Every structure is written in C-alpha cells, then in structure tokens.
mmCIF file of C-alpha atoms in Angstrom:
data_model
loop_
_atom_site.group_PDB
_atom_site.id
_atom_site.type_symbol
_atom_site.label_atom_id
_atom_site.label_comp_id
_atom_site.label_asym_id
_atom_site.label_seq_id
_atom_site.Cartn_x
_atom_site.Cartn_y
_atom_site.Cartn_z
ATOM 1 C CA MET E 22 32.442 -9.584 -182.639
ATOM 2 C CA ASP E 23 29.983 -8.831 -179.832
ATOM 3 C CA SER E 24 28.637 -12.022 -178.186
ATOM 4 C CA LEU E 25 25.329 -10.281 -177.424
ATOM 5 C CA GLY E 26 24.937 -9.111 -181.024
ATOM 6 C CA PRO E 27 21.821 -11.158 -181.830
ATOM 7 C CA LEU E 28 20.125 -9.807 -178.702
ATOM 8 C CA ARG E 29 20.495 -6.167 -179.663
ATOM 9 C CA GLY E 30 17.351 -4.528 -181.010
ATOM 10 C CA HIS E 31 16.907 -2.106 -183.855
ATOM 11 C CA GLY E 32 14.520 0.279 -182.160
ATOM 12 C CA GLY E 33 10.796 -0.129 -182.238
ATOM 13 C CA GLY E 34 9.495 1.006 -178.904
ATOM 14 C CA GLU E 35 9.165 -0.066 -175.327
ATOM 15 C CA ARG E 36 7.502 -3.441 -176.026
ATOM 16 C CA GLU E 37 10.396 -4.563 -178.217
ATOM 17 C CA GLY E 38 12.795 -3.308 -175.550
ATOM 18 C CA LEU E 39 11.110 -5.505 -172.936
ATOM 19 C CA SER E 40 11.254 -8.471 -175.283
ATOM 20 C CA GLU E 41 14.932 -7.773 -175.907
ATOM 21 C CA LEU E 42 15.549 -7.568 -172.153
ATOM 22 C CA ARG E 43 13.819 -10.932 -171.628
ATOM 23 C CA ARG E 44 15.952 -12.547 -174.355
ATOM 24 C CA ALA E 45 19.083 -11.096 -172.758
ATOM 25 C CA GLN E 46 18.067 -12.460 -169.340
ATOM 26 C CA GLU E 47 17.425 -15.910 -170.843
ATOM 27 C CA PHE E 48 20.775 -15.761 -172.650
ATOM 28 C CA ILE E 49 22.611 -15.067 -169.395
ATOM 29 C CA GLN E 50 20.597 -17.600 -167.347
ATOM 30 C CA THR E 51 21.366 -20.447 -169.764
ATOM 31 C CA ARG E 52 25.081 -19.657 -170.174
ATOM 32 C CA TRP E 53 26.141 -18.379 -166.769
ATOM 33 C CA GLU E 54 28.443 -20.651 -164.815
ATOM 34 C CA PRO E 55 28.543 -19.871 -161.102
ATOM 35 C CA VAL E 56 31.620 -19.752 -158.936
ATOM 36 C CA LEU E 57 30.962 -22.314 -156.220
ATOM 37 C CA HIS E 58 33.349 -23.753 -153.696
ATOM 38 C CA CYS E 59 32.146 -27.318 -153.246
ATOM 39 C CA ALA E 60 33.142 -30.776 -154.447
ATOM 40 C CA THR E 61 30.253 -31.168 -156.886
ATOM 41 C CA ALA E 62 27.832 -28.488 -158.044
ATOM 42 C CA GLU E 63 24.711 -29.517 -159.904
ATOM 43 C CA ARG E 64 21.999 -27.463 -161.550
ATOM 44 C CA LEU E 65 18.549 -28.671 -160.526
ATOM 45 C CA GLY E 66 15.462 -27.613 -162.452
ATOM 46 C CA ALA E 67 14.804 -26.219 -165.884
ATOM 47 C CA ALA E 68 17.013 -23.808 -167.772
ATOM 48 C CA GLY E 69 16.343 -20.146 -167.130
ATOM 49 C CA ASP E 70 14.921 -18.796 -163.894
ATOM 50 C CA GLY E 71 13.440 -22.130 -162.815
ATOM 51 C CA GLY E 72 16.736 -23.922 -162.159
ATOM 52 C CA LYS E 73 19.260 -23.200 -159.437
ATOM 53 C CA TRP E 74 22.725 -24.480 -158.524
ATOM 54 C CA LEU E 75 23.160 -26.669 -155.463
ATOM 55 C CA CYS E 76 26.402 -27.801 -153.843
ATOM 56 C CA ASP E 77 26.852 -31.539 -153.361
ATOM 57 C CA PRO E 78 23.202 -32.629 -153.699
ATOM 58 C CA HIS E 79 24.208 -36.312 -153.578
ATOM 59 C CA ARG E 80 25.892 -35.828 -150.190
ATOM 60 C CA ILE E 81 22.846 -34.022 -148.826
ATOM 61 C CA GLY E 82 20.646 -36.898 -149.984
ATOM 62 C CA GLU E 83 22.990 -39.539 -148.571
ATOM 63 C CA ARG E 84 22.921 -37.901 -145.156
ATOM 64 C CA ALA E 85 19.165 -37.359 -145.118
ATOM 65 C CA ARG E 86 17.946 -40.748 -146.388
ATOM 66 C CA PRO E 87 19.362 -43.443 -144.090
ATOM 67 C CA ALA E 88 19.134 -41.604 -140.799
ATOM 68 C CA GLY E 89 15.911 -39.788 -141.618
ATOM 69 C CA ASP E 90 17.765 -36.531 -141.029
ATOM 70 C CA ARG E 91 16.237 -33.424 -142.474
ATOM 71 C CA CYS E 92 17.929 -30.894 -144.701
ATOM 72 C CA LEU E 93 17.047 -27.243 -145.100
ATOM 73 C CA VAL E 94 16.869 -25.503 -148.504
ATOM 74 C CA TYR E 95 16.183 -21.827 -149.188
ATOM 75 C CA ASN E 96 15.296 -20.511 -152.638
ATOM 76 C CA VAL E 97 15.222 -16.751 -153.056
ATOM 77 C CA GLY E 98 13.189 -15.754 -156.103
ATOM 78 C CA SER E 99 11.057 -18.278 -157.956
ATOM 79 C CA SER E 100 8.986 -16.100 -160.314
ATOM 80 C CA GLY E 101 6.328 -18.792 -160.092
ATOM 81 C CA PHE E 102 8.627 -21.571 -161.307
ATOM 82 C CA PHE E 103 8.989 -24.344 -158.717
ATOM 83 C CA ASP E 104 10.966 -26.924 -160.695
ATOM 84 C CA PHE E 105 14.097 -26.409 -158.544
ATOM 85 C CA GLU E 106 12.125 -27.218 -155.398
ATOM 86 C CA GLU E 107 10.450 -30.168 -157.127
ATOM 87 C CA MET E 108 13.853 -31.587 -158.115
ATOM 88 C CA VAL E 109 15.218 -31.138 -154.585
ATOM 89 C CA HIS E 110 12.207 -32.986 -153.182
ATOM 90 C CA ARG E 111 12.334 -35.765 -155.784
ATOM 91 C CA GLU E 112 16.075 -36.175 -156.447
ATOM 92 C CA VAL E 113 17.820 -35.068 -153.232
ATOM 93 C CA SER E 114 15.472 -36.040 -150.398
ATOM 94 C CA GLU E 115 11.822 -35.883 -149.469
ATOM 95 C CA GLN E 116 13.104 -35.056 -145.973
ATOM 96 C CA CYS E 117 14.285 -31.594 -147.078
ATOM 97 C CA GLU E 118 12.446 -28.651 -145.596
ATOM 98 C CA ILE E 119 12.105 -26.227 -148.520
ATOM 99 C CA HIS E 120 11.423 -22.496 -148.151
ATOM 100 C CA THR E 121 10.835 -20.258 -151.160
ATOM 101 C CA PHE E 122 10.930 -16.468 -150.858
ATOM 102 C CA ASP E 123 9.481 -14.182 -153.513
ATOM 103 C CA LEU E 124 8.298 -10.565 -153.604
ATOM 104 C CA ARG E 125 4.629 -11.322 -154.171
ATOM 105 C CA PRO E 126 2.075 -13.928 -153.157
ATOM 106 C CA TRP E 127 2.207 -16.917 -155.512
ATOM 107 C CA GLN E 128 -1.261 -16.027 -156.867
ATOM 108 C CA GLU E 129 0.192 -12.820 -158.372
ATOM 109 C CA LEU E 130 3.218 -14.454 -160.015
ATOM 110 C CA PRO E 131 3.050 -15.128 -163.741
ATOM 111 C CA GLY E 132 4.589 -18.598 -163.493
ATOM 112 C CA PRO E 133 4.957 -20.935 -166.461
ATOM 113 C CA ARG E 134 2.802 -20.136 -169.454
ATOM 114 C CA SER E 135 1.649 -16.880 -167.791
ATOM 115 C CA ARG E 136 -0.494 -18.653 -165.169
ATOM 116 C CA ALA E 137 -0.049 -18.581 -161.430
ATOM 117 C CA ARG E 138 0.623 -22.023 -160.077
ATOM 118 C CA GLN E 139 0.196 -23.037 -156.465
ATOM 119 C CA PRO E 140 3.443 -24.255 -154.902
ATOM 120 C CA PRO E 141 3.548 -27.994 -154.123
ATOM 121 C CA ARG E 142 2.480 -28.914 -150.569
ATOM 122 C CA TYR E 143 6.067 -29.541 -149.399
ATOM 123 C CA ILE E 144 7.175 -25.959 -150.166
ATOM 124 C CA ARG E 145 6.829 -23.300 -147.496
ATOM 125 C CA TYR E 146 6.186 -20.217 -149.589
ATOM 126 C CA HIS E 147 6.941 -16.771 -148.146
ATOM 127 C CA ALA E 148 5.812 -13.590 -149.918
ATOM 128 C CA ILE E 149 8.845 -11.706 -148.636
ATOM 129 C CA GLY E 150 11.500 -10.006 -150.736
ATOM 130 C CA LEU E 151 15.079 -9.427 -149.702
ATOM 131 C CA SER E 152 16.541 -5.979 -150.315
ATOM 132 C CA ASP E 153 18.834 -3.382 -148.861
ATOM 133 C CA GLN E 154 15.846 -0.974 -148.808
ATOM 134 C CA ASP E 155 12.460 -1.065 -147.081
ATOM 135 C CA TYR E 156 9.432 -0.867 -149.373
ATOM 136 C CA GLN E 157 6.265 -2.762 -150.183
ATOM 137 C CA VAL E 158 5.230 -4.311 -153.478
ATOM 138 C CA ARG E 159 1.544 -4.296 -154.297
ATOM 139 C CA LYS E 160 0.235 -5.848 -157.505
ATOM 140 C CA GLY E 161 3.683 -5.637 -159.084
ATOM 141 C CA LYS E 162 4.224 -1.972 -158.150
ATOM 142 C CA ARG E 163 6.836 -0.710 -155.744
ATOM 143 C CA MET E 164 5.299 1.463 -153.003
#
C-alpha cells in the first residue's frame, strides 16, 4: 500500500492540486527524520516549516551562559514562522546571535494564520535567498 495514498487527489483543478501539495509538504515535514552527525539532535519550534533541527543545543547553551560567550545561529527559510528562533533565544541562550534568511521581506511573507508578523527584536532578518541561480523575487514572482 502507498504511504502517500491519503494525500493523492482525485482531480478537481489547480486549487485542489495546491491544497494537495500543501498536505504533502506537511506530511513530509512532520515525519522526516534528518541525518545528523552530532551527540544529540533536537527539533526546536513547531511542527511543519516553523521548526528546525539543531545539534547539541544543551552544549551550546552551557558554553554561552556561564562565560557570556555568544553563539551564532543561521536559519535559511522561515516563511514567516519564527518559532525556531524564539526557541533558540528562550531555550538555548539569549546570547545567541540569530540570522534568518528568506526570499522576501518579512512584510510580504504569509506567516502564521496568513498574516505577516514582524520578527522579534533579537532576530537579524535578511531578505536574501540562496540559490545556484541569480534572479530577483518581487511580490512573490521570480524575475
């Protein structure tokens, strides 16, 4: 039996196809287990696109807290969900310097409940995408 069976559509146009694609993405995001080479990997943030995996967050926090050392965290692709960064700041260390990279300015991202949400003050947000090709994105369109 096909494990993606319930995600397959029965026709019905482009809108249903997009909905089916979103369900498939959510299915993969909530069941995917990464291959990480570290002592302890922990998922920080909500299920789906909001959460990310981090190697040894307790060790990062232990090193940053007593000595006041800083840590550096990069998140590539937030889609307007900042719960990973919030968990790093709250659970790992407030000393972490957090950079988030996304294709568009945060004001243009749908974010939770289809509303753009300003990143928390401790996040350095960069409207820069990473790709093997050069192009610009304007209002969600590739130029």
